[in-house]
Amino acid sequence: MSDDRKTARPGLSRPQMAWRAAQDIFDGAYVNLGIGIPEMVARFVPEGREVIYHTENGVLGFGPPPEPGQEDPELINAGKKPVTLRPGAAFVHHADSFAMIRGGHIDICILGAMQVAANGDLANWSTGDPDAIPAVGGAMDLVAGVRRIFVITSHTTRDGSPKLMERCGYPLTGVGVVERIYTDLAVVDVGDDGFVLREIAPGVDVQTVQERTAAPLHVAEDLRTIAAPDGL
Amino acid sequence: MSDDRKTARPGLSRPQMAWRAAQDIFDGAYVNLGIGIPEMVARFVPEGREVIYHTENGVLGFGPPPEPGQEDPELINAGKKPVTLRPGAAFVHHADSFAMIRGGHIDICILGAMQVAANGDLANWSTGDPDAIPAVGGAMDLVAGVRRIFVITSHTTRDGSPKLMERCGYPLTGVGVVERIYTDLAVVDVGDDGFVLREIAPGVDVQTVQERTAAPLHVAEDLRTIAAPDGL
Amino acid sequence: MIDKRVPDVAAAVAEIPDGASVMIGGFGESGSPIELIHALIDQGARDLTVINNNTGNGGVGLAALIAAGRVRKMVCSFPRGTTETRFPELYRAGRIELEIVPQGTLAERIRAGGAGVPAFFTATSVGTPVAEGKEHREFDGRTYVMERALTADYALVKAQQGDRFGNLVYNKAARNFGPIMCMAARTAIVQVSAIVEAGELDPEVIVTPGIFVQRVVEVSDPAIESRLIAQGATYP
Amino acid sequence: MIDKRVPDVAAAVAEIPDGASVMIGGFGESGSPIELIHALIDQGARDLTVINNNTGNGGVGLAALIAAGRVRKMVCSFPRGTTETRFPELYRAGRIELEIVPQGTLAERIRAGGAGVPAFFTATSVGTPVAEGKEHREFDGRTYVMERALTADYALVKAQQGDRFGNLVYNKAARNFGPIMCMAARTAIVQVSAIVEAGELDPEVIVTPGIFVQRVVEVSDPAIESRLIAQGATYP
């Protein structure tokens, strides 16, 4: 977690990005959270909203990681990390777990991304490097089946290349699937005519976000500043 | 049960037909028995053979009917009759129950028939009468999925018309599915070249069986007489 | 807080509109959600498409819904009951449509509907009149027909116990179509003999996870169809 | 009498021939039948096609089977472990084939194999390189790809309890691929922590009915993969 606070420059920290995404999770939602920043989202769901977390390997209704020493190797999530159970949890086999996904029963899935295109295309599994060993896991099933797909990602790569593109250059995970993107700089929706800049991080201006985005941003009329708590 | 013994003329009674079929059920078999005479088969499986009975509505490992007064309306078989459970029984939902059938996991299914053809075609669900209300139930799934399909039927209809035909005249339940037929007169296999007369009821001659069969019978070299117990 | 409990069967079915498609659980009398069906009769929705393995028995439950003229179309495998119903008369008079589906194909189509699989292949019915007009295809030398998924606007299901999340366990052979119909319906409405506290159902033994259930109503002493029929009961 | 119990893991896997296809249960370490896999390493079968979600971890279990050069082809969704394995090296050297299948498609293909469904359609992977070469088809305005069923000669699965009929219950998330792999394999071989008497498992809570299981072997204190790896264990 050492790089959770690496963003000293203006923009949200990783926990702040997760916090922002968490505000969009409604009471009673069935939610699947990807590995990485998406996992953090569960910590920040506003009090009073009851959310049921699904993990691909067949646990519905899991809770936070156990106390150290309480890990059960047979009770893990799709990231292969130990979890706990909440009241109302249920175990299912893998085909039933993906029936929940493919059948449209999960409300929200939040994933990481390598690239997102202005039409909602998502690339998050492969650089297409011929030497890379392909590994898709459940991402293609999630983006094809879950009702609403949200992405949390840094706005650019470490070397400053845009990740929000006119078209993805990397092999796709799904076509036209992403609805909303939470970055360290902004909240961007995928609209009918491409990216819509909905919210912007404190201390960041629209021009900066546009410069770091490789597709036109339509600025929402009611553009707002993200009010993430300090100190996250 | 009043007509169980209606065959005063030579030939097997209905329980004797069931008895004969029961001799072909091997130890450890998973078996689905149709409504009518097939249901009786379970009574006559030789001692020492453990058989697991499957019913389409999702009970694996059911036992005989309960004592009067002990019926449970939520514990019935596909014929909607009360059953009991044997040790090792399990309940499954309908899709899983038919996965057992369609997936080839059931060893033997014994069904009634309206007509059976010399190529193994079976007709047992409709006369094709335009006024009849069609009703297929699980028969088409059973004949398509179960490994071995046996038929128990009277050799002819009440009015003496053959039920073992060159071709079925009634709408089919399945194509080329029947392996063996147990009638009141004979045990007939469906071979590569049509019907093979394997066994014959006591007091019945080959010519009589052939006359009541609307397709050629190849008489097995080792034609045997069925040794069904008397008094059944 | 997630709370899928509703106070009574009338509230549970209140919004079902005319023209809705409704999967009704049960195989024969086992698992038949009689109280929900009777509430639907009281509620008055018409022109329903009903998916059930059969067409009900006697003059109660599904048979009563059909007798009341509320069902435009039945999708089932075996439109016969253990006791006489008005279905044959309505069918012969052209007042109710019938789609005959082999029982295992019906179950698999419903399961596919719930699992987001739009179509699949099965060997069931190949060479029979039921396969006529369906797409045929060979895989590894065997012929199959393509079948489409079945979904519905609503499911009415009976289970044994449920909790506020909609988690369910069933009673013996009453399980039958319940789990897959809950999956395949946009709104699954379940009557249970007992609502239990959250966490009381062991996660290892829950048969239907709550994600597939939208409403749970307690009917603590559900009617037994064969006893109603033996008493000559009819509904309403 | 039906008795699917075998005395030990060596007897359980003894007949698996060279070239067999073997589904191996488990997701990461949960549900991994380590003792059966190690018995298979001892047994010596080669040129195996292995179906598992991953490619194992460290130097034990599936990773050890791969490292021993026994696997000709892997069918999986995510050929990476939580710890380093020899898979990448063997793959880059062209010494092991890889068929990448999205995780849910993998599960559904296995389930289809067990349920006698030769092929089905899914929206998963449409528009991605994984869908290339697959048949595409539109249903109700959405595009799907056709996927074929997966079956195997054998399955190696870990469960919690079993009886002489092969009925099984699992332990928490270790359930994962076990139930569907038992369905899809011609011979499903299951290690359980405890064999119980016939009738001891409640018919309502059995997850895998014995009809899907051919052999049951008791491994009363199964190894925990992550602990073996933390200890630096390798096999053999």
Coordinates of C-alpha atoms in Angstrom, one line a residue, chain A residues 17-152:
Chain A
M17 CA -10.6 7.4 -6.2
A18 CA -12.1 4.4 -4.5
W19 CA -14.0 6.6 -2.2
R20 CA -15.5 8.5 -5.1
A21 CA -16.6 5.3 -6.9
A22 CA -18.1 4.0 -3.6
Q23 CA -20.5 7.0 -3.6
D24 CA -22.2 5.6 -6.7
I25 CA -23.0 2.2 -5.2
F26 CA -26.6 2.1 -4.2
D27 CA -28.2 0.5 -1.2
G28 CA -29.0 -3.2 -2.0
A29 CA -26.6 -3.4 -4.9
Y30 CA -24.9 -6.7 -5.9
V31 CA -21.3 -5.7 -6.6
N32 CA -18.2 -7.4 -8.0
L33 CA -14.9 -5.6 -7.4
G34 CA -11.8 -6.3 -9.4
I35 CA -8.3 -6.7 -8.0
G36 CA -6.3 -3.5 -7.0
I37 CA -8.0 -0.1 -6.4
P38 CA -11.5 -1.5 -7.0
E39 CA -11.1 -3.8 -4.0
M40 CA -10.7 -0.7 -1.9
V41 CA -14.1 0.6 -2.8
A42 CA -15.9 -1.6 -0.2
R43 CA -14.2 0.3 2.6
F44 CA -15.8 3.6 1.5
V45 CA -19.4 2.7 0.8
P46 CA -21.5 5.3 2.7
E47 CA -23.0 4.0 6.0
G48 CA -26.6 2.9 5.8
R49 CA -26.1 1.3 2.4
E50 CA -26.1 -2.5 2.5
V51 CA -24.1 -4.0 -0.4
I52 CA -23.6 -7.6 -1.3
Y53 CA -20.2 -8.5 -2.7
H54 CA -19.9 -11.3 -5.2
T55 CA -16.6 -13.0 -6.2
E56 CA -16.2 -15.1 -9.3
N57 CA -15.1 -18.2 -7.4
G58 CA -18.5 -18.7 -5.8
V59 CA -18.9 -16.6 -2.7
L60 CA -21.9 -14.2 -2.5
G61 CA -22.0 -12.0 0.5
F62 CA -18.3 -11.9 1.6
G63 CA -16.9 -9.4 4.0
P64 CA -13.5 -7.7 4.7
P65 CA -10.3 -9.6 5.1
P66 CA -9.9 -11.6 8.3
E67 CA -7.7 -10.6 11.2
P68 CA -4.1 -11.9 10.8
G69 CA -4.0 -15.5 11.8
Q70 CA -7.7 -16.1 11.1
E71 CA -7.2 -16.7 7.3
D72 CA -8.9 -19.8 5.9
P73 CA -7.2 -21.1 2.7
E74 CA -10.6 -22.4 1.6
L75 CA -12.3 -19.0 2.0
I76 CA -10.7 -16.7 -0.6
N77 CA -11.9 -14.3 -3.3
A78 CA -11.1 -14.2 -7.0
G79 CA -7.9 -12.3 -6.2
K80 CA -7.0 -15.4 -4.1
K81 CA -7.0 -13.3 -0.9
P82 CA -8.6 -14.5 2.3
V83 CA -12.1 -13.0 3.1
T84 CA -14.7 -13.4 5.7
L85 CA -18.4 -14.0 5.5
R86 CA -21.3 -11.7 6.3
P87 CA -24.7 -12.9 7.5
G88 CA -26.7 -14.0 4.5
A89 CA -23.7 -15.3 2.5
A90 CA -24.0 -18.3 0.2
F91 CA -21.6 -20.6 -1.6
V92 CA -22.2 -21.7 -5.2
H93 CA -20.2 -23.6 -7.7
H94 CA -18.4 -21.9 -10.6
A95 CA -21.1 -22.3 -13.2
D96 CA -23.7 -20.9 -10.9
S97 CA -21.4 -18.0 -9.9
F98 CA -20.9 -17.1 -13.6
A99 CA -24.7 -17.5 -14.2
M100 CA -25.0 -14.6 -11.8
I101 CA -22.6 -12.6 -14.0
R102 CA -23.7 -13.7 -17.4
G103 CA -27.3 -13.6 -16.6
G104 CA -27.2 -10.0 -15.6
H105 CA -27.9 -10.5 -11.9
I106 CA -24.9 -8.4 -10.7
D107 CA -25.7 -4.7 -10.6
I108 CA -22.2 -3.2 -10.7
C109 CA -18.7 -4.3 -11.5
I110 CA -15.7 -2.1 -10.9
L111 CA -12.6 -3.0 -12.8
G112 CA -9.1 -1.6 -13.5
A113 CA -8.2 -0.7 -17.0
M114 CA -5.2 -0.4 -19.3
Q115 CA -7.2 1.6 -21.8
V116 CA -10.8 2.8 -22.2
A117 CA -12.1 4.1 -25.5
A118 CA -14.6 6.9 -26.0
N119 CA -17.2 4.3 -27.2
G120 CA -16.8 2.3 -23.9
D121 CA -14.4 -0.3 -25.2
L122 CA -12.3 -1.7 -22.5
A123 CA -8.8 -3.2 -22.7
N124 CA -7.5 -4.6 -19.4
W125 CA -6.0 -8.0 -20.0
S126 CA -3.1 -7.9 -22.4
T127 CA -0.7 -5.5 -24.1
G128 CA -0.8 -7.7 -27.1
D129 CA 3.0 -8.2 -26.7
P130 CA 3.7 -11.4 -28.6
D131 CA 5.9 -12.6 -25.7
A132 CA 3.2 -12.1 -23.1
I133 CA 1.3 -15.1 -21.8
P134 CA -2.4 -14.4 -22.3
A135 CA -4.5 -14.4 -19.2
V136 CA -8.1 -13.3 -19.2
G137 CA -9.6 -14.7 -16.0
G138 CA -13.2 -13.6 -15.6
A139 CA -12.9 -10.0 -17.0
M140 CA -14.5 -10.8 -20.3
D141 CA -17.5 -12.5 -18.6
L142 CA -17.9 -9.6 -16.2
V143 CA -17.9 -6.9 -18.8
A144 CA -20.3 -8.9 -21.0
G145 CA -22.7 -9.8 -18.3
V146 CA -22.8 -7.2 -15.4
R147 CA -25.4 -4.5 -15.8
R148 CA -23.1 -1.5 -15.2
I149 CA -19.4 -1.5 -15.7
F150 CA -17.3 1.1 -13.9
V151 CA -13.6 1.6 -14.3
I152 CA -11.1 2.9 -11.8

